[in-house]
Short mmCIF file of C-alpha atoms in Angstrom, two decimals:
data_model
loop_
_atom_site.label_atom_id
_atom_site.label_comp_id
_atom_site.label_asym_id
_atom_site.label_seq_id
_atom_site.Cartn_x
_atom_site.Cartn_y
_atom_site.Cartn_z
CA UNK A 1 82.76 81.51 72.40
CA UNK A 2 78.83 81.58 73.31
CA UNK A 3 76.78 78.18 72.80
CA UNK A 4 73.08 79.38 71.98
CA UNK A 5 71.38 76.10 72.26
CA UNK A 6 69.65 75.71 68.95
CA UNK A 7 72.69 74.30 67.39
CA UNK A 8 74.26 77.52 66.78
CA UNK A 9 77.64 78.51 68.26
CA UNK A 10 79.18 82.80 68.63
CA UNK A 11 82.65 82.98 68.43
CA UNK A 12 84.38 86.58 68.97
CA UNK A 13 87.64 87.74 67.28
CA UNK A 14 90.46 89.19 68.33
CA UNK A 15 89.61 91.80 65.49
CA UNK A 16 86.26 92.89 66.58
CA UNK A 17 83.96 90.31 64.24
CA UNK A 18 81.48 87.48 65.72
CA UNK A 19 80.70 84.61 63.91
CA UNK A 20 78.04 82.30 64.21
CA UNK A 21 78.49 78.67 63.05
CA UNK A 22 76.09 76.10 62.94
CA UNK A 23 77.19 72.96 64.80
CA UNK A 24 75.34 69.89 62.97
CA UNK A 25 77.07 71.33 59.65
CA UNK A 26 79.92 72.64 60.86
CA UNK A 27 79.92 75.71 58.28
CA UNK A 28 79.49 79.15 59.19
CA UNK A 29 76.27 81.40 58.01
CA UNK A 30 77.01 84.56 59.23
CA UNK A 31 79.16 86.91 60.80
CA UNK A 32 79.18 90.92 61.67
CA UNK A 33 81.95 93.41 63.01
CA UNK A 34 80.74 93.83 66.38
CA UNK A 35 83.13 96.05 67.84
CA UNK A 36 86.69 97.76 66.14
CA UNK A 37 89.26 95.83 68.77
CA UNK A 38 89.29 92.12 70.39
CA UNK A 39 86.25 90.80 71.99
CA UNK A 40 86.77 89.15 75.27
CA UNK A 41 83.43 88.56 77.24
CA UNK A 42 80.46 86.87 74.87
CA UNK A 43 77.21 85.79 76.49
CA UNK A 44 73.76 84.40 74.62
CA UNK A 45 70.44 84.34 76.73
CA UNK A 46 66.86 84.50 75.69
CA UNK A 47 67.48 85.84 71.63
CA UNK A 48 69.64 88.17 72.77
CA UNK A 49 73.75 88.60 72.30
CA UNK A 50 76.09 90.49 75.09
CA UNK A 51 79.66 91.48 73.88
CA UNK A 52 82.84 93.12 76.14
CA UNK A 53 85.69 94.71 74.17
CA UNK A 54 89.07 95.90 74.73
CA UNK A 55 87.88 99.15 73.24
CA UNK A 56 85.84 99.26 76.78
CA UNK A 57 82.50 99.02 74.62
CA UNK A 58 79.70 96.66 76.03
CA UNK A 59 76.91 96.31 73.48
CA UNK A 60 73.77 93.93 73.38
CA UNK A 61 72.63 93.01 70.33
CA UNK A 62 69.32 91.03 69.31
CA UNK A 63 69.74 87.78 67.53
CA UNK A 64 66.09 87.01 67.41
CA UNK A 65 65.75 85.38 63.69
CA UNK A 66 69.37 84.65 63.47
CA UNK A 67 68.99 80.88 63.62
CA UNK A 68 66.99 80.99 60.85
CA UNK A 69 69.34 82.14 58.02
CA UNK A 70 70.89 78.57 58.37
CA UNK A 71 67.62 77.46 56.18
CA UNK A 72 67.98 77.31 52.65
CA UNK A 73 66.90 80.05 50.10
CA UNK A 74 66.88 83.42 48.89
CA UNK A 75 64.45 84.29 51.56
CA UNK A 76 66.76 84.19 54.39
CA UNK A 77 68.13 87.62 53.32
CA UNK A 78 64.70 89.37 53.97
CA UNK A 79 65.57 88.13 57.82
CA UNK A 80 68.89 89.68 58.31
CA UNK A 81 66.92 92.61 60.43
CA UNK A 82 66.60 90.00 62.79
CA UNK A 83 70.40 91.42 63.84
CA UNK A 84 70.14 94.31 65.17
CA UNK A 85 72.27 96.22 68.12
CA UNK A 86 70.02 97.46 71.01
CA UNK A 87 72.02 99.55 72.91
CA UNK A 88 75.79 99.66 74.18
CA UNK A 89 77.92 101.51 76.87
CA UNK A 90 81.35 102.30 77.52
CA UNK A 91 82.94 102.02 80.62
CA UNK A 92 86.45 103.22 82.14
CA UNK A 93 88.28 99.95 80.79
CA UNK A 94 88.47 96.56 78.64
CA UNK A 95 85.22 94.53 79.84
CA UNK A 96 87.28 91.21 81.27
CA UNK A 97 84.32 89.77 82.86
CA UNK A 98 80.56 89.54 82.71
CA UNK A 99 77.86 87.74 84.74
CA UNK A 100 74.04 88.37 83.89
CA UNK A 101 70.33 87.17 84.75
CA UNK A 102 68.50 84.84 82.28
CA UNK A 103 67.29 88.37 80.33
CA UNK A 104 70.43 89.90 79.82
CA UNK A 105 68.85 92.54 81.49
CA UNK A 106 70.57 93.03 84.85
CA UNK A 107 74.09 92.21 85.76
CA UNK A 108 77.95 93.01 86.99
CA UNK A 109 80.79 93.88 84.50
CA UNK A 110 84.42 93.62 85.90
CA UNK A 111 86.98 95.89 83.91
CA UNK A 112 90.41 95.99 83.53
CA UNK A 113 90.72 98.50 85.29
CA UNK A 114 89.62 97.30 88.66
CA UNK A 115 86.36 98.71 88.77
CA UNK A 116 82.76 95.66 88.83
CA UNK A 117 79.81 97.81 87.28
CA UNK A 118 76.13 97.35 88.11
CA UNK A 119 74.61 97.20 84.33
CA UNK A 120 70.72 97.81 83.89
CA UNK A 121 69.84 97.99 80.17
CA UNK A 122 65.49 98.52 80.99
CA UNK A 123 67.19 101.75 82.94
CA UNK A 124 70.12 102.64 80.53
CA UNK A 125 72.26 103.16 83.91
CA UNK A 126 75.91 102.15 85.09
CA UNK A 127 76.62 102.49 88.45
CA UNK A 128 79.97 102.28 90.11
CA UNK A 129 80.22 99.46 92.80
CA UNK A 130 83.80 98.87 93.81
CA UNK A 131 87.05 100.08 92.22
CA UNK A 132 90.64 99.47 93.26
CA UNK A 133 94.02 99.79 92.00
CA UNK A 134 95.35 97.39 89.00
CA UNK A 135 98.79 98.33 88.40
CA UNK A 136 101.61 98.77 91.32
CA UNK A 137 100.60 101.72 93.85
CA UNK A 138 103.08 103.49 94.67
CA UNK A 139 102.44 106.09 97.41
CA UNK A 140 100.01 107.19 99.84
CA UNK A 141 98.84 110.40 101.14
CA UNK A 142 96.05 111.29 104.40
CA UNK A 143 94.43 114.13 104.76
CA UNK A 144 92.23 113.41 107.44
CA UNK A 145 91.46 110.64 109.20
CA UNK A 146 88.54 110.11 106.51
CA UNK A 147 90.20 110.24 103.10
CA UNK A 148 93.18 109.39 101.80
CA UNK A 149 94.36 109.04 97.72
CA UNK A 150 96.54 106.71 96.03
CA UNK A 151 98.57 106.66 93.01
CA UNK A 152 100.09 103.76 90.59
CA UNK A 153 101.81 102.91 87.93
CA UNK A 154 98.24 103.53 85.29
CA UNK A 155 98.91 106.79 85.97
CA UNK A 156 96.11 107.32 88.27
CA UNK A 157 95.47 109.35 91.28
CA UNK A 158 92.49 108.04 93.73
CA UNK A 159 90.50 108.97 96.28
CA UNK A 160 89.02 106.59 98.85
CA UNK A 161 86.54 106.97 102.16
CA UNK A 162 88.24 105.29 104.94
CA UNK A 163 84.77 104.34 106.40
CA UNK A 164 83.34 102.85 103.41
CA UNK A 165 86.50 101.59 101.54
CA UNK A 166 85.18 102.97 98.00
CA UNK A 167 86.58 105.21 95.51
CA UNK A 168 84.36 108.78 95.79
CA UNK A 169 87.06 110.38 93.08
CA UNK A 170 89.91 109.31 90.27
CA UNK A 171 92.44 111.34 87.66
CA UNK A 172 93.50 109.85 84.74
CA UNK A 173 97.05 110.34 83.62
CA UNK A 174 97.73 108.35 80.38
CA UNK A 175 101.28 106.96 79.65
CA UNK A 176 102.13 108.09 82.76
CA UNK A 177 103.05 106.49 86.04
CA UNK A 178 102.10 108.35 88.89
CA UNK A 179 105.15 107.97 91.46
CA UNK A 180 104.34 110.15 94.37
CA UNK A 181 101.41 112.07 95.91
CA UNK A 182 100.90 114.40 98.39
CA UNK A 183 97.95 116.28 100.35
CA UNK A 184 98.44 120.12 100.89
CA UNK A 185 98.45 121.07 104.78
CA UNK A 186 95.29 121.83 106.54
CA UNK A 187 96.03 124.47 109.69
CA UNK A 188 94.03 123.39 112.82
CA UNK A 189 92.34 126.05 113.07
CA UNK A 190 90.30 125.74 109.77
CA UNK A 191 91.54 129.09 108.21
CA UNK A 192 93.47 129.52 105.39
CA UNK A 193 95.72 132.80 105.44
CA UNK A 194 96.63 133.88 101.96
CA UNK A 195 98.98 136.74 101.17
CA UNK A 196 97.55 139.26 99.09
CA UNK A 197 99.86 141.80 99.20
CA UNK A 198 102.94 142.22 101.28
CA UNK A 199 104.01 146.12 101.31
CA UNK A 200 107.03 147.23 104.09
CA UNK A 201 104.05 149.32 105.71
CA UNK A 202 100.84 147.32 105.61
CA UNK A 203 101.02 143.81 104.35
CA UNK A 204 97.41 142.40 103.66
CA UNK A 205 96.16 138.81 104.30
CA UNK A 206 93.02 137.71 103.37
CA UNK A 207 91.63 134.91 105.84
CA UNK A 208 88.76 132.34 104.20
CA UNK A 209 87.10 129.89 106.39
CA UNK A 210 87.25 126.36 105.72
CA UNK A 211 83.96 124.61 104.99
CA UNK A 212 83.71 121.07 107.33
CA UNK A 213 83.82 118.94 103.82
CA UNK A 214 86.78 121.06 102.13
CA UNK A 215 89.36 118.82 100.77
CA UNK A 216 92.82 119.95 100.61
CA UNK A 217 95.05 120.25 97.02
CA UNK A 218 97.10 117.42 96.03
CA UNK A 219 100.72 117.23 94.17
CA UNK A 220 101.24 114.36 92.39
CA UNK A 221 104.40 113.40 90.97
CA UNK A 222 104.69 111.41 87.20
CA UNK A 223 107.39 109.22 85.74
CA UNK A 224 107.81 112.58 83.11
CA UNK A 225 109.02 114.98 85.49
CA UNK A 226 105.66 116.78 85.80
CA UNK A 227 104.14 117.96 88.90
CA UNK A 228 100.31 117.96 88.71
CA UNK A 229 98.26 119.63 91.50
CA UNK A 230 94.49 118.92 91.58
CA UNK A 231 91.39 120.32 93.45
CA UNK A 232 89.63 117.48 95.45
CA UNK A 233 86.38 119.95 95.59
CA UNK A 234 86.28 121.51 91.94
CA UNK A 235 87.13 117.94 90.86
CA UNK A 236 89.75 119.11 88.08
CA UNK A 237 93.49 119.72 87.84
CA UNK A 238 94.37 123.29 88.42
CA UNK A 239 98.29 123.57 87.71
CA UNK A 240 100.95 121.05 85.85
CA UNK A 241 104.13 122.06 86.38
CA UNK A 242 107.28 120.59 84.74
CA UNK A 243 110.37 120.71 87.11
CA UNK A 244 112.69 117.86 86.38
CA UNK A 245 113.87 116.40 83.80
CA UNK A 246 113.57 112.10 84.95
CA UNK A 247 110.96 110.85 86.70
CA UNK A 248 109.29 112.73 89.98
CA UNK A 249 110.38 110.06 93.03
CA UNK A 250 109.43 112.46 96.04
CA UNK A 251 106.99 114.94 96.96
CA UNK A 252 105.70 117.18 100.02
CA UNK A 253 104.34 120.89 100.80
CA UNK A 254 105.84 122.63 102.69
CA UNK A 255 104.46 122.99 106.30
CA UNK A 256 102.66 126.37 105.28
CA UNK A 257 101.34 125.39 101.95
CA UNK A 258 102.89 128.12 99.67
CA UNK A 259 105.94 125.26 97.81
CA UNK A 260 105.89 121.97 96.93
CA UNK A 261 109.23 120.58 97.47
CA UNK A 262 109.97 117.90 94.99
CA UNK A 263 113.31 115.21 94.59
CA UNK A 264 113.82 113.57 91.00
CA UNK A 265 115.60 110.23 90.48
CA UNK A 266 118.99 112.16 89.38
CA UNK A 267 119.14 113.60 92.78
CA UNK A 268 117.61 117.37 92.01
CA UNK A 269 115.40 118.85 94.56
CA UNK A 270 113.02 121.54 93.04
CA UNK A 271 111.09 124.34 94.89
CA UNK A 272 108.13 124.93 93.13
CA UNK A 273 105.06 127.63 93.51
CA UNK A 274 101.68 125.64 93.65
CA UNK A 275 99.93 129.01 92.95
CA UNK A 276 102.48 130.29 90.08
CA UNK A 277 104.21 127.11 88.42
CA UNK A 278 107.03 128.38 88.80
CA UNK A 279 110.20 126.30 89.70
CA UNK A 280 111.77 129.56 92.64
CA UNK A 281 114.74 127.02 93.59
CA UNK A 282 116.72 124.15 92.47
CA UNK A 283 118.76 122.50 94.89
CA UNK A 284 121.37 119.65 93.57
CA UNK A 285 123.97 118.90 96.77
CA UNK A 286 121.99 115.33 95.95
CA UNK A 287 122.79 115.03 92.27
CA UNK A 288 123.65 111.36 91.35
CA UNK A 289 121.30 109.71 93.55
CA UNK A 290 117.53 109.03 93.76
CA UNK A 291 115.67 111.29 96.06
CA UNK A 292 113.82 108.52 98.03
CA UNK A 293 111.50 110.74 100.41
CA UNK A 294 111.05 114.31 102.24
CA UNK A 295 109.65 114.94 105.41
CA UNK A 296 108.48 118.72 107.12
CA UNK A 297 108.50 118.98 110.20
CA UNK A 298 105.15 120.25 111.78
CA UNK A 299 107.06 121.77 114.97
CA UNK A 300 107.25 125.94 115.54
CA UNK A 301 110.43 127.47 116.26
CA UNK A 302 110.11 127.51 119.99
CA UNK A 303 110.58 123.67 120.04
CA UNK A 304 113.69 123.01 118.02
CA UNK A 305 116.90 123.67 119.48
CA UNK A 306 117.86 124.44 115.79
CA UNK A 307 117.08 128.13 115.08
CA UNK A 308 114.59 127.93 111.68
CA UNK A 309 111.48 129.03 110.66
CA UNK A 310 110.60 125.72 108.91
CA UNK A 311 112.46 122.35 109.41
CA UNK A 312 112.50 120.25 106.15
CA UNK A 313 115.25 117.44 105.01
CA UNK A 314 115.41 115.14 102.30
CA UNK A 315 116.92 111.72 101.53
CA UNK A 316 118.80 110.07 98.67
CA UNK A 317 119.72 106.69 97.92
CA UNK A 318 122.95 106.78 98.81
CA UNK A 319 122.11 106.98 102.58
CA UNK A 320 122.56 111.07 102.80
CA UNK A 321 119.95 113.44 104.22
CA UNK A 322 120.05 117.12 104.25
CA UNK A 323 118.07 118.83 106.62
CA UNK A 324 116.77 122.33 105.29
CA UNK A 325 116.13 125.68 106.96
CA UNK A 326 113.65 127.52 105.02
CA UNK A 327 110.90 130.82 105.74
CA UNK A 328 109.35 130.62 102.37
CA UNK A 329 107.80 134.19 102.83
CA UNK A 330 111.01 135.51 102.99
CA UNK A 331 112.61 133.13 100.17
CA UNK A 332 115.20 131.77 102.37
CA UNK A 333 116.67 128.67 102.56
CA UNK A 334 119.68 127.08 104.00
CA UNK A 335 121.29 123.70 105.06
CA UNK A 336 121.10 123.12 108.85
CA UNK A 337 122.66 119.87 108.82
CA UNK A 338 124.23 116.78 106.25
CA UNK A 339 124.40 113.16 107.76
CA UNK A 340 126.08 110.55 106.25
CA UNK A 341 125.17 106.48 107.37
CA UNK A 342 127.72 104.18 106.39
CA UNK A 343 127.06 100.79 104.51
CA UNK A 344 129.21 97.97 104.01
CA UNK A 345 130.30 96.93 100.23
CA UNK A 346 127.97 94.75 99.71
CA UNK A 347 124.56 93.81 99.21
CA UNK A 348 122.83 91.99 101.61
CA UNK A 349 123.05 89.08 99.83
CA UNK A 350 127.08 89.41 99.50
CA UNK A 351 127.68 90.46 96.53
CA UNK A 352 130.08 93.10 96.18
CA UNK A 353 129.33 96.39 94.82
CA UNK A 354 131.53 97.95 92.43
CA UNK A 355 131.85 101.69 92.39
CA UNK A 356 131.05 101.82 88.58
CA UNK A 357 127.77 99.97 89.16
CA UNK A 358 126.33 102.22 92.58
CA UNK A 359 123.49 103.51 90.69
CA UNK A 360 122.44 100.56 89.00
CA UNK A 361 122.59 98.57 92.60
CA UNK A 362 120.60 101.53 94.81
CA UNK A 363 117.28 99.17 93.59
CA UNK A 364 118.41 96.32 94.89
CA UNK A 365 119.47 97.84 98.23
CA UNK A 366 116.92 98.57 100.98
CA UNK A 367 115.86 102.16 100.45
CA UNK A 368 117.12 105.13 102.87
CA UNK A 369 114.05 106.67 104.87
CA UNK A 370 114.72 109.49 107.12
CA UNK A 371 111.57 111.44 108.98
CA UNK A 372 111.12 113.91 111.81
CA UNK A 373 110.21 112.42 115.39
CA UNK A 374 106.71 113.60 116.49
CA UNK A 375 107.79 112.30 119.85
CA UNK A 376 111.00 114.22 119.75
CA UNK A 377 111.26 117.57 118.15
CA UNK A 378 115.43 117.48 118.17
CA UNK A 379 115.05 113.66 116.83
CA UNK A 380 115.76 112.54 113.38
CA UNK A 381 114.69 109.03 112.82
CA UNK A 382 116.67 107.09 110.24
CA UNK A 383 116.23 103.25 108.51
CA UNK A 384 118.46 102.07 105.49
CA UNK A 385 121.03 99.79 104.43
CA UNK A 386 124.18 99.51 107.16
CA UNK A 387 125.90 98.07 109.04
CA UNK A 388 123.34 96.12 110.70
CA UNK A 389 119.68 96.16 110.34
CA UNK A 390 118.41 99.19 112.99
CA UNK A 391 116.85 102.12 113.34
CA UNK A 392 118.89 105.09 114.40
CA UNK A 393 117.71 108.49 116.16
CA UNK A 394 120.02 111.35 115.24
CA UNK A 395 120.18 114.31 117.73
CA UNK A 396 120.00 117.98 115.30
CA UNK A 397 121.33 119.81 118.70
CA UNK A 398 124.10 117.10 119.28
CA UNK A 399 124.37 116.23 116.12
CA UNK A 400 124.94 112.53 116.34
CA UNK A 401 123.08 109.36 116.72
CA UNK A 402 122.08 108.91 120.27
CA UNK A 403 120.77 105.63 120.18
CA UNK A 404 119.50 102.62 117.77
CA UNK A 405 116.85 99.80 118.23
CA UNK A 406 117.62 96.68 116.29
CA UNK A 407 115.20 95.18 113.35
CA UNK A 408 114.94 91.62 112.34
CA UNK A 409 114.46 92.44 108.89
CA UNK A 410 115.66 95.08 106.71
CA UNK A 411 112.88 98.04 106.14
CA UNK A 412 111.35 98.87 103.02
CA UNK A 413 109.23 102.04 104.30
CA UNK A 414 108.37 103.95 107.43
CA UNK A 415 106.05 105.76 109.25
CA UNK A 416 105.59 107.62 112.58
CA UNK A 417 102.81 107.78 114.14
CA UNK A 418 101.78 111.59 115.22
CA UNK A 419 99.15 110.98 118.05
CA UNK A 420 101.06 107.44 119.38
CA UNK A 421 104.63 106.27 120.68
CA UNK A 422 104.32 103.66 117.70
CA UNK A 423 106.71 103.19 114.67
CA UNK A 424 105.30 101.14 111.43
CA UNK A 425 108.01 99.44 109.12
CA UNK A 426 107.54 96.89 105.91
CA UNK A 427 109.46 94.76 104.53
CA UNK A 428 110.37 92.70 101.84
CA UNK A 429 108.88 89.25 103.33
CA UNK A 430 105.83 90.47 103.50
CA UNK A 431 106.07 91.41 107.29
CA UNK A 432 104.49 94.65 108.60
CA UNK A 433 106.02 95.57 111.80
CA UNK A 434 104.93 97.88 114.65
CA UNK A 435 107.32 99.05 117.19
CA UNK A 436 107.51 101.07 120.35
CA UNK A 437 109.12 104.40 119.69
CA UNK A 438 110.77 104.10 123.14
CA UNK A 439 110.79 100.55 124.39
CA UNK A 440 111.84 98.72 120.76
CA UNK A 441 109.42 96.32 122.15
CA UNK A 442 107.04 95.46 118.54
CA UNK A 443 104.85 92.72 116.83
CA UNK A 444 104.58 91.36 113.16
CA UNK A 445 101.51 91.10 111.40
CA UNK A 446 100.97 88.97 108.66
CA UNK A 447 98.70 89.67 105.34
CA UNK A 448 100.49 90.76 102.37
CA UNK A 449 100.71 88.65 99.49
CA UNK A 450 103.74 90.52 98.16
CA UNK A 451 107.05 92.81 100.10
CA UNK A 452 105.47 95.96 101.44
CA UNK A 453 106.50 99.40 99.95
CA UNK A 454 104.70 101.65 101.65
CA UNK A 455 102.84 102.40 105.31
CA UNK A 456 100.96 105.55 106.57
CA UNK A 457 99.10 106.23 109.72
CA UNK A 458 96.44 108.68 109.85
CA UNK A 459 96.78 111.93 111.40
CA UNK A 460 95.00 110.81 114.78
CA UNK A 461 97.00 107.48 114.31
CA UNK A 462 93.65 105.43 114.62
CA UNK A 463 94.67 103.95 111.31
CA UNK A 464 97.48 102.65 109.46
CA UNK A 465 97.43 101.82 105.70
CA UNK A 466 100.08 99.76 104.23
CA UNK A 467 100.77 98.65 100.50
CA UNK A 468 101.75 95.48 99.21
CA UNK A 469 101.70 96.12 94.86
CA UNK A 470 98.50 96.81 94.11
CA UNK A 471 97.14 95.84 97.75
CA UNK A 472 95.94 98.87 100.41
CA UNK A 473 95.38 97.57 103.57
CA UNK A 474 93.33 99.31 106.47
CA UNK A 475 94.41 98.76 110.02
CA UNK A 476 92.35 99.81 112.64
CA UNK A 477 95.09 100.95 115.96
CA UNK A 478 94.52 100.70 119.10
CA UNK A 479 96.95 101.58 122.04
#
């Protein structure tokens, strides 16, 4: 409700009408449908009327005259012109807040969905000031040290400048929770190589250079099973792809860009054609348990011990990983390598875990994270529930764990940095740690409101971005 001043108080409805009452009588002497759904923000300044909607509608109306139909007589219905809508505009979500100058004329507009909105009605313009995520985010993705995108539960997909903090691009998914994203690789070199044709005699490759501000594709993963894959540049999604049946949990390219390698949450990995659609392989030595991330290794064949083309391995819930040999190209594909980490049976809080109820408890268990060393190329760095809290680096050449630093508090999420000796972990009170790959030696930093679910450095490891719900934090590293 809106107090005008001359005795005469707006109310809004939850059904779209405004009513205005006069306040010596207490009767009311008109009232209008301003809007089809619930009004939430009314203001009154200077004979003119601002409403907010759910609808995402912000209209200003002119009440110049309106005082007077509380006279008596017939006339008053010659004045009923005196109501009259000016102008509206519709923003990207239900207007929740509202401040203005004295003429309605200027002022910021807060939506719903996490975006404040510089209004000028003289102008007719809306300009974007600062957006941010609502709902739970739920992954992260760099592709440079300048951008990075997010995704949520809304169902969006967002692109942020590092330098500026502000949103330069969104997708809109409706009914949809976005649960993983994923930036296609970028060679150092700034050419892309794309097979055209690929005879026995004279295969053909056609070689494009990379402009300075080209932006990488990016997968995204939704709570349907769809894949969508989305040009940064064009600004529109090129591909959806449908490869599982339950919701998408983990994504990555592969290190060459021609799959995206996806895990659902009933334990199917799907090989997938970014350029096609096309689902090529399906791979279900998983099945039963919750993909919960995979990781490609960036190192050439000459480094690994392991003889492969392409290092990839995935992990599920139930503290497996696979690790993958793979030459796309060629479409091969073979497992190098299964570990298994045991687990005690019971949750950390000591209750015992039936067999019948394993899938129901993998949420309530800290989640299994495996990921290639950058430090190591032979190294296989692993956090999850045990036997105590640690982190463990598996040997692929000696297959077995070499050696394990102890954690004070069970992880959440990982990260290795690729330029650093540093290790980033979060956890569930609200702790971000970072350790020294080598040493074990680390510190805690403090921040979060909520547990952490997710942390990412940046491909030159200056910065590290961690997530607390719908909280992205930038930290600026320095070794």
């Amino acid at each position: 409700m809106e107090y005008a001043g001359d005795s005469t108080l707006y109310i809004s409805t939850s059904s779209g009408k405004v009513s205005a009452w006069d306040t010596r009588h207490n009767t009311c002497f008109i009232h209008w449908e301003a809007d089809k759904s619930e009004i939430d923000v009314i203001m009154c300044r200077s004979g003119r009327l601002l409403t907010g909607s759910v609808g995402k509608n912000l209209r200003v109306w002119s009440i110049v005259g309106v005082g007077e139909l509380k006279l008596p007589g017939d006339h008053n219905s010659m004045r009923t012109g005196g109501l009259t809508m000016e102008d509206e505009m519709n923003l990207d979500g239900s207007i929740v807040t509202a401040a203005f100058d004295e003429a309605l004329d200027m002022g910021i507009v807060g939506t719903s969905s996490g975006t404040l909105w510089y209004i000028n009605w003289p102008e007719r313009t809306s300009i974007r000031l600062v957006s941010s995520h609502m709902a739970k985010v739920n992954n992260l993705s760099l592709c440079n040290s300048e951008h990075f995108a997010s995704c949520a539960d809304d169902g969006s997909v967002r692109v942020w400048s590092i330098d500026t903090r502000e949103q330069t691009l969104q997708f809109q998914v409706l009914d949809q929770a976005c649960t993983c994203i994923a930036f296609s690789p970028v060679k150092p070199d700034g050419i892309v190589r794309t097979t055209v044709s690929n005879t026995e005699s004279a295969p053909v490759t056609a070689h494009q250079k990379i402009d300075a501000k080209f932006m990488p594709l990016i997968a995204a993963g939704y709570s349907d099973g769809t894949v969508r894959v989305f040009d940064i540049n064009k600004a529109e999604m090129i591909l959806k792809m449908h490869p599982h049946a339950v919701a998408v949990t983990a994504i990555s390219f592969s290190s060459d860009g021609r799959m995206v390698i996806t895990g659902g949450s009933e334990g199917l990995i799907a090989v997938s054609s970014p350029t096609t659609g096309m689902t090529v392989r399906v791979i279900s030595d998983h099945k039963g348990a919750p993909i919960t991330n995979i990781d490609v290794s960036v190192c050439q064949e000459q480094e690994l011990s392991v003889s492969a083309p392409q290092l990839w391995l995935a992990t599920s819930a139930d503290r497996r990983v696979s690790v993958w040999s793979a030459d796309w190209s060629k479409d091969f594909c073979e497992l190098v390598d299964w570990l298994t980490f045991p687990a005690p049976a019971f949750t950390p809080d000591g209750t015992v875990i039936a067999k019948q109820d394993q899938k129901a408890l993998y949420s309530q268990l800290p989640p299994s994270i495996a990921k290639f060393s950058p430090e190591e190329s032979d190294i296989i760095v692993y956090v999850g529930y045990g036997m105590e809290k640690c982190i463990q680096f598996y040997s692929l050449s000696e297959r077995k764990v070499l050696r394990t630093q102890a954690l004070t508090h069970w992880p959440t999420c990982m990260d290795l940095a690729q330029s650093t000796a540093l290790v980033s972990l979060g956890a569930n009170e609200r702790v971000m740690k970072l350790l020294d790959y080598y040493e074990g030696s680390f510190q805690d930093f403090v921040g979060h409101s909520d547990s952490i679910n997710f942390v990412k450095f940046s491909p030159d490891s200056k910065y590290l971005l961690t997530v607390s719900h719908s909280e992205i934090f930038i930290w600026e590293v320095q070794v």
